[in-house]
Short mmCIF file of C-alpha atoms in Angstrom, two decimals:
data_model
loop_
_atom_site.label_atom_id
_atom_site.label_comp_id
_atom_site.label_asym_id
_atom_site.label_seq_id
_atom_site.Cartn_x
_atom_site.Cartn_y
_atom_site.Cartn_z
CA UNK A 230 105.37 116.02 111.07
CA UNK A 231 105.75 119.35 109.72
CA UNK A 232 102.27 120.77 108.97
CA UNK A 233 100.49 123.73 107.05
CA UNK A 234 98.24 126.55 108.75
CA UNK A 235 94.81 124.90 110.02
CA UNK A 236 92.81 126.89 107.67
CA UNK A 237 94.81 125.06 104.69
CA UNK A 238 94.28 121.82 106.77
CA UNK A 239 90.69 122.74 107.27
CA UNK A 240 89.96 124.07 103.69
CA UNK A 241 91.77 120.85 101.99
CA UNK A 242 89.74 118.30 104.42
CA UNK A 243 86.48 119.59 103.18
CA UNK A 244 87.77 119.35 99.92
CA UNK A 245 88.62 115.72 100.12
CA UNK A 246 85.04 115.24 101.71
CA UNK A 247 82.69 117.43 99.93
CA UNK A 248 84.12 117.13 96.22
CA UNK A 249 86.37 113.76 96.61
CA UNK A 250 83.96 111.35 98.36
CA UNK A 251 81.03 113.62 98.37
CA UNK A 252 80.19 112.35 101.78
CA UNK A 253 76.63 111.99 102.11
CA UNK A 254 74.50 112.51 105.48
CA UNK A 255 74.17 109.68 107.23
CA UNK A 256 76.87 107.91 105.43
CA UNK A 257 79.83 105.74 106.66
CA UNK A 258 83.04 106.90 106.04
CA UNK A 259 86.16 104.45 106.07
CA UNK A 260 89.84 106.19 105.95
CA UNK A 261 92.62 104.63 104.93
CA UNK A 262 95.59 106.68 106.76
CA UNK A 263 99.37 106.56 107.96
CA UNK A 264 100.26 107.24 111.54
CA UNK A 265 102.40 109.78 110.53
CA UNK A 266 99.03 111.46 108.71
CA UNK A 267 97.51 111.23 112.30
CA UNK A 268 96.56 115.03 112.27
CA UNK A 269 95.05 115.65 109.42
CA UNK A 270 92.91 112.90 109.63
CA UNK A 271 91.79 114.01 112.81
CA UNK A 272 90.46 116.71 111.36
CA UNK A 273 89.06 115.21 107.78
CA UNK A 274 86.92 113.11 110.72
CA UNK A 275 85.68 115.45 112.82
CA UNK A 276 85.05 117.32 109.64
CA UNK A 277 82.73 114.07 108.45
CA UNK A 278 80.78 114.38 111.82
CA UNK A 279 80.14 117.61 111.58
CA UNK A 280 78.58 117.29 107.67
CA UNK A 281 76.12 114.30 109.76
CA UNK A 282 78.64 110.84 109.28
CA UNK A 283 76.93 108.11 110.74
CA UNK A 284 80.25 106.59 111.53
CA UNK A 285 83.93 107.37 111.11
CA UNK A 286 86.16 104.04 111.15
CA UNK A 287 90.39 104.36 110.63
CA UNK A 288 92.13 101.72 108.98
CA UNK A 289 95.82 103.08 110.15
CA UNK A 290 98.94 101.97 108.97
CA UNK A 291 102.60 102.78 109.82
CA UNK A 292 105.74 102.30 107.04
CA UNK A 293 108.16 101.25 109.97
CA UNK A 294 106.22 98.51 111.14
CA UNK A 295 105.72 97.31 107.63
CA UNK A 296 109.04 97.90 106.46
CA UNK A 297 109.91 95.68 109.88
CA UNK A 298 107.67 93.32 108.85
CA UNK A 299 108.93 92.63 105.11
CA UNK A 300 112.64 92.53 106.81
CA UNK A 301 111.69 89.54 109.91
CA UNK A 302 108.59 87.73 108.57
CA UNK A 303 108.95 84.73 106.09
CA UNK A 304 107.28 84.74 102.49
CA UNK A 305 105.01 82.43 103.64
CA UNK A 306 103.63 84.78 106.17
CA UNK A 307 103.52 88.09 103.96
CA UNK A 308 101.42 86.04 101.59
CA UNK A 309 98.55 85.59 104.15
CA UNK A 310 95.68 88.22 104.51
CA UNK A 311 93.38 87.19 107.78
CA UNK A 312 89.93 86.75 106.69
CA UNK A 313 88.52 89.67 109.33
CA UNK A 314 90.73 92.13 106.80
CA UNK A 315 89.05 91.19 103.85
CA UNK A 316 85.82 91.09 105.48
CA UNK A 317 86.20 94.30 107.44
CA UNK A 318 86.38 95.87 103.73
CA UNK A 319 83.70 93.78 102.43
CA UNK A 320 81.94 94.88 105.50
CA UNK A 321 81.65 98.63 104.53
CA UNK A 322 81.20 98.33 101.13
CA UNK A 323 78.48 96.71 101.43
CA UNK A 324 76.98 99.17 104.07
CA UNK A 325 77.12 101.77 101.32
CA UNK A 326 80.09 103.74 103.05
CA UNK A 327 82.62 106.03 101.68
CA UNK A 328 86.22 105.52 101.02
CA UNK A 329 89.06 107.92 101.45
CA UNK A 330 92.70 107.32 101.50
CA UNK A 331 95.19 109.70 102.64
CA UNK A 332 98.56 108.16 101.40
CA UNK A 333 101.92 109.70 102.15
CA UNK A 334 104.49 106.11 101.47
CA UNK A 335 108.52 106.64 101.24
CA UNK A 336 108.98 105.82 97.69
CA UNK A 337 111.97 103.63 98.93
CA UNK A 338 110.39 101.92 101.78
CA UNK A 339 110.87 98.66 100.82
CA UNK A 340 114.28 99.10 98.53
CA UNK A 341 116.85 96.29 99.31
CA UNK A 342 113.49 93.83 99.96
CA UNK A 343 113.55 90.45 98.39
CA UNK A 344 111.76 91.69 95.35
CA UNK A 345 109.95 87.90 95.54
CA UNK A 346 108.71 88.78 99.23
CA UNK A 347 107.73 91.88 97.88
CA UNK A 348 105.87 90.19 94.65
CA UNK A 349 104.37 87.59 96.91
CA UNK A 350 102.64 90.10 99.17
CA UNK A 351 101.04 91.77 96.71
CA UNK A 352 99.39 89.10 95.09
CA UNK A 353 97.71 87.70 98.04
CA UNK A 354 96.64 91.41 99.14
CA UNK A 355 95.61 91.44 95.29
CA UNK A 356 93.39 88.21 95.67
CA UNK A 357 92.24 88.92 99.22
CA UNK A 358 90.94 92.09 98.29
CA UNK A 359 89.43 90.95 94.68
CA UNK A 360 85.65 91.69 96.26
CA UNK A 361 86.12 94.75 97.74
CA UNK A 362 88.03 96.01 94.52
CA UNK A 363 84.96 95.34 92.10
CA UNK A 364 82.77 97.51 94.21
CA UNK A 365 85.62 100.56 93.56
CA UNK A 366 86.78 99.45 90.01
CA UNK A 367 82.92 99.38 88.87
CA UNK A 368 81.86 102.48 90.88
CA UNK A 369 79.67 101.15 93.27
CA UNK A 370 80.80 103.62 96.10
CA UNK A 371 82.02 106.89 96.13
CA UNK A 372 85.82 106.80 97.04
CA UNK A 373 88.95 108.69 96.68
CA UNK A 374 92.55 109.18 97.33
CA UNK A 375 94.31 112.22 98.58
CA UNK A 376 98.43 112.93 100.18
CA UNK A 377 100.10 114.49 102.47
CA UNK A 378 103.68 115.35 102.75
CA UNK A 379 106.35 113.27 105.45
CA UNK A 380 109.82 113.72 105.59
CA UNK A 381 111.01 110.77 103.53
CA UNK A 382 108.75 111.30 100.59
CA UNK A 383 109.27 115.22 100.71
CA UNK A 384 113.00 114.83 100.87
CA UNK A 385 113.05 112.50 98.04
CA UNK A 386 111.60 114.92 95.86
CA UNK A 387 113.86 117.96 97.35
CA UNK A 388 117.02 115.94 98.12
CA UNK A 389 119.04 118.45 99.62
CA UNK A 390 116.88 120.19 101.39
CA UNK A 391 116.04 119.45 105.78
CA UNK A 392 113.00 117.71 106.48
CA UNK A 393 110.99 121.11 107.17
CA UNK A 394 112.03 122.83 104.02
CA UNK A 395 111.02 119.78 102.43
CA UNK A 396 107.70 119.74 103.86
CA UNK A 397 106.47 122.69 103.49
CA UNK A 398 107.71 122.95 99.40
CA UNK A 399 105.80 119.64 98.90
CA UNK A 400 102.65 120.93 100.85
CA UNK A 401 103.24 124.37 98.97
CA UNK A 402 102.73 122.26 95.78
CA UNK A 403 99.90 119.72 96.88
CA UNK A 404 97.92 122.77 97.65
CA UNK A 405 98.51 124.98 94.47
CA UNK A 406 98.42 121.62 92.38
CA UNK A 407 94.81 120.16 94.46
CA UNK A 408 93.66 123.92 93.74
CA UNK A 409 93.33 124.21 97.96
CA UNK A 410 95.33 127.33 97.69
CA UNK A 411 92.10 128.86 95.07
CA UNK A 412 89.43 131.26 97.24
CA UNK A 413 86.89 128.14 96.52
CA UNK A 414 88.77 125.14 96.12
CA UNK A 415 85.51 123.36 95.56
CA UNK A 416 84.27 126.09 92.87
CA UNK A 417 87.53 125.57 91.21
CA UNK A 418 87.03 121.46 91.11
CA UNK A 419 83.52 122.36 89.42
CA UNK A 420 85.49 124.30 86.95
CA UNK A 421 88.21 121.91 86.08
CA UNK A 422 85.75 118.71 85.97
CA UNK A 423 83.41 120.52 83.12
CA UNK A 424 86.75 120.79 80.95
CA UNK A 425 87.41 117.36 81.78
CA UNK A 426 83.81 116.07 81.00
CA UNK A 427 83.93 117.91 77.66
CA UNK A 428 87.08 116.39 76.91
CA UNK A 429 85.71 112.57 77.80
CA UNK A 430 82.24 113.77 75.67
CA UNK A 431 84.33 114.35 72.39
CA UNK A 432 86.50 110.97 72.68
CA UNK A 433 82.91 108.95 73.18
CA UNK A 434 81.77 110.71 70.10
CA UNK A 435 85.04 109.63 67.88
CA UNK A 436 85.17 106.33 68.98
CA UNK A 437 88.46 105.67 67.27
CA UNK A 438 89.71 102.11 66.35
CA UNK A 439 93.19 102.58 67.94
CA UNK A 440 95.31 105.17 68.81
CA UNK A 441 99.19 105.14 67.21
CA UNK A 442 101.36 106.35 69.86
CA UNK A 443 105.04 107.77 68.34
CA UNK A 444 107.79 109.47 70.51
CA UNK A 445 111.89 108.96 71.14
CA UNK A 446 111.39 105.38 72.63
CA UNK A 447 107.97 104.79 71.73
CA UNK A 448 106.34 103.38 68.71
CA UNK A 449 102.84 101.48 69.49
CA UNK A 450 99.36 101.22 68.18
CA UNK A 451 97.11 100.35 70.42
CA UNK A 452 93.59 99.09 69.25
CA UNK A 453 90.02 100.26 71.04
CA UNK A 454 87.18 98.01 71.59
CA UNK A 455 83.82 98.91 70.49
CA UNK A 456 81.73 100.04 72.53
CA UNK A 457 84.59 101.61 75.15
CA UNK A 458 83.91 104.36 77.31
CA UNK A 459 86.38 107.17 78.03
CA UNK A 460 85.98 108.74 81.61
CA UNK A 461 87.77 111.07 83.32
CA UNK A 462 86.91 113.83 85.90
CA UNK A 463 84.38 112.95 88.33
CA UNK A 464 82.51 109.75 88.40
CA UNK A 465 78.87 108.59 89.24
CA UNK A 466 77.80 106.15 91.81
CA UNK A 467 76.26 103.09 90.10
CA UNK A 468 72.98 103.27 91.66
CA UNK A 469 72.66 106.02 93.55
CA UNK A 470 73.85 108.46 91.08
CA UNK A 471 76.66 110.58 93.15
CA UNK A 472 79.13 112.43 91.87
CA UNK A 473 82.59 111.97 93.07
CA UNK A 474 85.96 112.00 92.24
CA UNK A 475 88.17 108.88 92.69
CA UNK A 476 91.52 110.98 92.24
CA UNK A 477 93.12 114.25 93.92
CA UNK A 478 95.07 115.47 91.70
CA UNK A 479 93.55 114.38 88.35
CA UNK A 480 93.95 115.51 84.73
CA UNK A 481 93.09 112.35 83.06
CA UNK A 482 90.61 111.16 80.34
CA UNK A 483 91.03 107.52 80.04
CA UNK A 484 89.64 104.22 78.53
CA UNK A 485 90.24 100.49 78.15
CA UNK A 486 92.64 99.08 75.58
CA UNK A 487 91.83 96.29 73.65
CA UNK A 488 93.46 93.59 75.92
CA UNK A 489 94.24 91.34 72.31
CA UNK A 490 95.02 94.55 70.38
CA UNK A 491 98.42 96.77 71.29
CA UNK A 492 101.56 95.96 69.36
CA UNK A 493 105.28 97.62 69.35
CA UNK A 494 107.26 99.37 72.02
CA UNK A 495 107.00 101.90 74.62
CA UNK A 496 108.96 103.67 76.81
CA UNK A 497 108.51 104.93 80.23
CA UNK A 498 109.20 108.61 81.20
CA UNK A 499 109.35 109.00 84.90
CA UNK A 500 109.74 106.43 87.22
CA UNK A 501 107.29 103.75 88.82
CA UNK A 502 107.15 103.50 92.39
CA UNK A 503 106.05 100.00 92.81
CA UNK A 504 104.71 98.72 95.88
CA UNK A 505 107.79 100.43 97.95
CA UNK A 506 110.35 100.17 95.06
CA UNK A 507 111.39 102.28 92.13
CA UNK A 508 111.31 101.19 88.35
CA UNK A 509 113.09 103.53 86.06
CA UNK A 510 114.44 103.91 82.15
CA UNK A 511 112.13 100.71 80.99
CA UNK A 512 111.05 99.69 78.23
CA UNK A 513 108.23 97.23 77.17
CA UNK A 514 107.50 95.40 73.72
CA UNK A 515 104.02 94.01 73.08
CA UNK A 516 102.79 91.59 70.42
CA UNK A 517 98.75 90.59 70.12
CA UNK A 518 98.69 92.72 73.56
CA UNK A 519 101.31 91.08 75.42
CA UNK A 520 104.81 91.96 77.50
CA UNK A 521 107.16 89.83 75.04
CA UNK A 522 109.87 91.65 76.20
CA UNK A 523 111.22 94.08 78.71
CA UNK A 524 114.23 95.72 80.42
CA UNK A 525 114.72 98.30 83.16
CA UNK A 526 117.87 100.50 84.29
CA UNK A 527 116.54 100.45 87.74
CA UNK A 528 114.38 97.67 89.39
CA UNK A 529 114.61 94.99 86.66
CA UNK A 530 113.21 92.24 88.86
CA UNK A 531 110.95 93.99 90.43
CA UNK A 532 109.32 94.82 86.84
CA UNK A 533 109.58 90.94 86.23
CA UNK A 534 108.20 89.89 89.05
CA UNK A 535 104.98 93.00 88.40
CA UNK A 536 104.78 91.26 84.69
CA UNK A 537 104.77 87.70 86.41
CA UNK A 538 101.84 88.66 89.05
CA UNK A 539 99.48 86.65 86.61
CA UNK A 540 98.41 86.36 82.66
CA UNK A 541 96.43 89.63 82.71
CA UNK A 542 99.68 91.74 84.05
CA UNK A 543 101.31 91.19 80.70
CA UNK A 544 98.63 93.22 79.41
CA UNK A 545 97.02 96.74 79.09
CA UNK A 546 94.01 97.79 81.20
CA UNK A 547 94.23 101.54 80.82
CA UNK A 548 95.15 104.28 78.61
CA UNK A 549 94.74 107.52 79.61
CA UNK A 550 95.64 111.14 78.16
CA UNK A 551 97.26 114.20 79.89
CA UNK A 552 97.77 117.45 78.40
CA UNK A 553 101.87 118.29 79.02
CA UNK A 554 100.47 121.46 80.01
CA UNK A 555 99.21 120.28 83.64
CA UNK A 556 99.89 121.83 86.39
CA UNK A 557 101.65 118.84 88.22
CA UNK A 558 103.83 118.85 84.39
CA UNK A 559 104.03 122.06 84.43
CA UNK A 560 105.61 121.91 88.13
CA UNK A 561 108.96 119.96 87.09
CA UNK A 562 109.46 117.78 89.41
CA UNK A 563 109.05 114.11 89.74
CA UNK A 564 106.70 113.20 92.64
CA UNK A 565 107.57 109.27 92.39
CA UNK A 566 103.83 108.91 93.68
CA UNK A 567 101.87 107.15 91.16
CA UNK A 568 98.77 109.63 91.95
CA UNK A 569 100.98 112.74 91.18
CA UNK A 570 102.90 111.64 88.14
CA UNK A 571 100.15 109.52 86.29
CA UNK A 572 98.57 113.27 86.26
CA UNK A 573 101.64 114.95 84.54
CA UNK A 574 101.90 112.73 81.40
CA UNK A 575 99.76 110.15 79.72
CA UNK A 576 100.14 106.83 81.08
CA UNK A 577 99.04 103.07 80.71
CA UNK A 578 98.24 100.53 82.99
CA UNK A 579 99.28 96.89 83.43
CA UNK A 580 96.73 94.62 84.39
CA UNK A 581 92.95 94.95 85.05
CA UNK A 582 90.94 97.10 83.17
CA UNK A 583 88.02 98.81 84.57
CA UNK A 584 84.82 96.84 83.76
CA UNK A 585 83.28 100.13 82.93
CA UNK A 586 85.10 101.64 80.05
CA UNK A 587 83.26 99.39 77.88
CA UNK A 588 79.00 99.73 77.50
CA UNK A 589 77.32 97.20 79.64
CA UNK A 590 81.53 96.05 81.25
CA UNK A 591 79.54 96.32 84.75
CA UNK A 592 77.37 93.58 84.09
CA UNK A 593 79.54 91.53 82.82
CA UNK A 594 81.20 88.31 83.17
CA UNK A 595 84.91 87.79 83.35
CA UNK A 596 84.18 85.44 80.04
CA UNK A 597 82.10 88.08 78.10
CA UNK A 598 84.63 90.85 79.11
CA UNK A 599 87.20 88.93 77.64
CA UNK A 600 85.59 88.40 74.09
CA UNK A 601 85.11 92.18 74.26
CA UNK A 602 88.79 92.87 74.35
CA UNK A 603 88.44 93.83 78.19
CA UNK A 604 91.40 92.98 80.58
CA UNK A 605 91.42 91.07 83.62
CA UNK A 606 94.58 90.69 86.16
CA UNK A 607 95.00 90.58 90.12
CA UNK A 608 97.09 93.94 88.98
CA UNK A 609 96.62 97.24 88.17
CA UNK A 610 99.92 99.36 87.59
CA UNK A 611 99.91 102.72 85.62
CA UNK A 612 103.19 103.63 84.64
CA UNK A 613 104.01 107.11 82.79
CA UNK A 614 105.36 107.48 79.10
CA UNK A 615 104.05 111.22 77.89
CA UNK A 616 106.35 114.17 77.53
CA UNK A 617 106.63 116.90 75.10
CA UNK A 618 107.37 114.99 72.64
CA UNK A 619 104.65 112.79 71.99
CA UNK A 620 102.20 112.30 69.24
CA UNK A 621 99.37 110.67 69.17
CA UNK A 622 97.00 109.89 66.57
CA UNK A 623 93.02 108.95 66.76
CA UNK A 624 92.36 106.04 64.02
CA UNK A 625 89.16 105.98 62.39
CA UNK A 626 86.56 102.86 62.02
CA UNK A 627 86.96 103.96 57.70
CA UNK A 628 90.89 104.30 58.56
CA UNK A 629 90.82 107.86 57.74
CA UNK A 630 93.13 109.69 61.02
CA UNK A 631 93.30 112.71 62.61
CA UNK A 632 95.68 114.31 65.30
CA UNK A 633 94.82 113.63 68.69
CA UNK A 634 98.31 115.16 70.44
CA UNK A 635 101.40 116.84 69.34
CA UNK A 636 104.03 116.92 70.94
CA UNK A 637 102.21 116.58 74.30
CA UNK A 638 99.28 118.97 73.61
CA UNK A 639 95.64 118.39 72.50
CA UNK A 640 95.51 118.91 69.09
CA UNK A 641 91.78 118.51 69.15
CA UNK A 642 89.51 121.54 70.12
CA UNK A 643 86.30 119.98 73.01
CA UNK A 644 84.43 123.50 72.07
#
């Protein structure tokens, strides 16, 4: 694989460490890699040694073997997740460890797969990995996600272009976008969170009622619950208080939706890569909070079988605002990586909400997160619908409004 100068490799594996995880000493440290990412996580580990890991264990994976797998194995045997999997996660959450994932995933590894197959694997990882997901979905260890450039995702975005040229233009942007290519990439993060924090400090203070979304496309209103909590930026361990930040890139603020409460239509704006598959030019109509109707120009059934993943999937878990001035926007190009594009546009999610966006959501019970308007599904799928033409507006508890975005842009000063 076509890689960067070491001192870029060196300067963005502390930066995935020190600012992403915020490896402690002493601390396990599980990575989540590709094969084909073999290098640099060589490095991001002997990196976690050297800042005093107690251990450094690889989960690796490898997108021929599981593109193999989807082609040769039955349904039946996609849709079963051995118990020393789910227990090896269990395992090191509940040693305390750290989580990284370095994903770099064609964005049409699994295209021509039996979209059921597909559907059916994802649900039993979904269910198999329920535990282990309420210790990252509630903050209860530091993790984070990072990528790295291969050929087939590189060349996707550059069509055109050989696999080196590719390469190094998508590393080229990783690093300007992940601020590695700043004199202090880890100054810089400091930097960016604060405007992030003040952001998520003003929204807290508003609590609106709903937000009415309008663009070409798009026509929704989209009701808060009380007592929600926008985030965005880094996060904080539940109990042991350490900073961290789940995403690299992010630009987000975001919150829960009122699982009962969103009604009209919305329109995506890039595409979804879905679990190896691309959805494109859809378009989704809620009523009381729920999918009533859909289409897609690209990856209809896929979307169906998403929507049909369980109750919850018909419904929001997320909303979450981006400024269309971000640098990932502001790049042009369509990464077809969730992680890249969520943090170009404003986005929602399908499915399960995080617990805490609402006061107290950590604590509670799937029952008494439901009264509260708070979203439960095996899925959680952000797809993108900002652009530069967007509006949004902030409803008040008296129903008096005020601008929130226009046409993309915060409208709203966080001075």
């Amino acid at each position: 694989m076509r890689m960067p100068s070491q001192d870029k490799l060196e300067k963005y594996a502390e930066l995935a460490l020190k600012t992403g995880v915020n490896l402690q000493e002493q601390q396990k440290l599980m990575i989540n890699s590709t094969i084909e990412g073999a290098e640099f996580t060589r490095i991001v580990a002997r990196k976690a040694f050297e800042m005093g890991a107690e251990d450094v264990h690889i989960n690796w994976s490898d997108d021929e073997l599981t593109r193999m797998k989807y082609e040769h194995a039955s349904q039946e045997t996609l849709s079963e997740v051995p118990e020393w999997q789910q227990q090896k996660f269990t395992y090191f959450a509940e040693q305390g460890a750290a989580i990284l994932s370095i994903r770099s995933t064609d964005p049409d590894l699994l295209k021509g797969i039996d979209a059921g197959k597909v559907a059916a694997a994802n649900k039993a990882r979904s269910e198999a990995m329920s535990t282990f997901r309420n210790y990252t979905m509630n903050d209860r260890l530091q993790w984070s996600i990072v990528s790295i450039p291969i050929p087939a995702w590189a060349q996707k975005i550059f069509p055109g272009e050989s696999e080196e040229t590719a390469q190094d233009k998508l590393w080229e942007q990783i690093f300007s976008i992940v601020r590695v290519d700043q004199k202090d990439p880890v100054a810089a993060w400091e930097e960016h969170n604060e405007t992030l924090i003040k952001a998520r400090e003003y929204l807290n203070k508003k609590q609106y009622s709903k937000l009415v979304y309008k663009a070409p496309g798009t026509d929704l209103e989209v009701a808060l619950p009380k007592g929600h909590i926008w985030k965005g930026g880094p996060a904080t361990t539940e109990k042991e208080n350490i900073q961290f930040n789940p995403n690299m890139p992010t630009e987000e603020v975001f919150t829960a939706p009122h699982k009962y409460g969103v009604d009209g239509k919305v329109t995506c704006t890039k595409p979804l890569n879905y679990g190896g598959n691309v959805i494109d030019g859809f378009t989704l109509t809620f009523k009381e909070g729920k999918v009533t109707d859909f289409s897609a120009e690209e990856g209809e059934e896929t979307l169906k079988h998403l929507l049909d993943t369980d109750e919850g999937s018909r419904r929001l878990g997320e909303l979450a605002l981006v400024p269309h001035e971000s640098p990932i926007s502001q790049s042009g190009l369509i990464f077809y990586n969730t992680l890249y594009d969520e943090n170009a546009s404003c986005h929602l999610a399908l499915g399960k909400a995080y617990p805490n966006n609402m006061t107290g959501g950590s604590d509670m019970s799937e029952e008494e997160l439901d009264q509260n308007g708070i979203n439960h599904s095996l899925s959680h799928v952000d797809f993108m619908m900002g652009s530069d033409k967007l509006d949004i507006d902030g409803i008040m508890e008296d129903g008096n409004k005020e601008a929130v975005m226009r046409q993309g842009s915060w409208a709203i000063s966080f001075e």
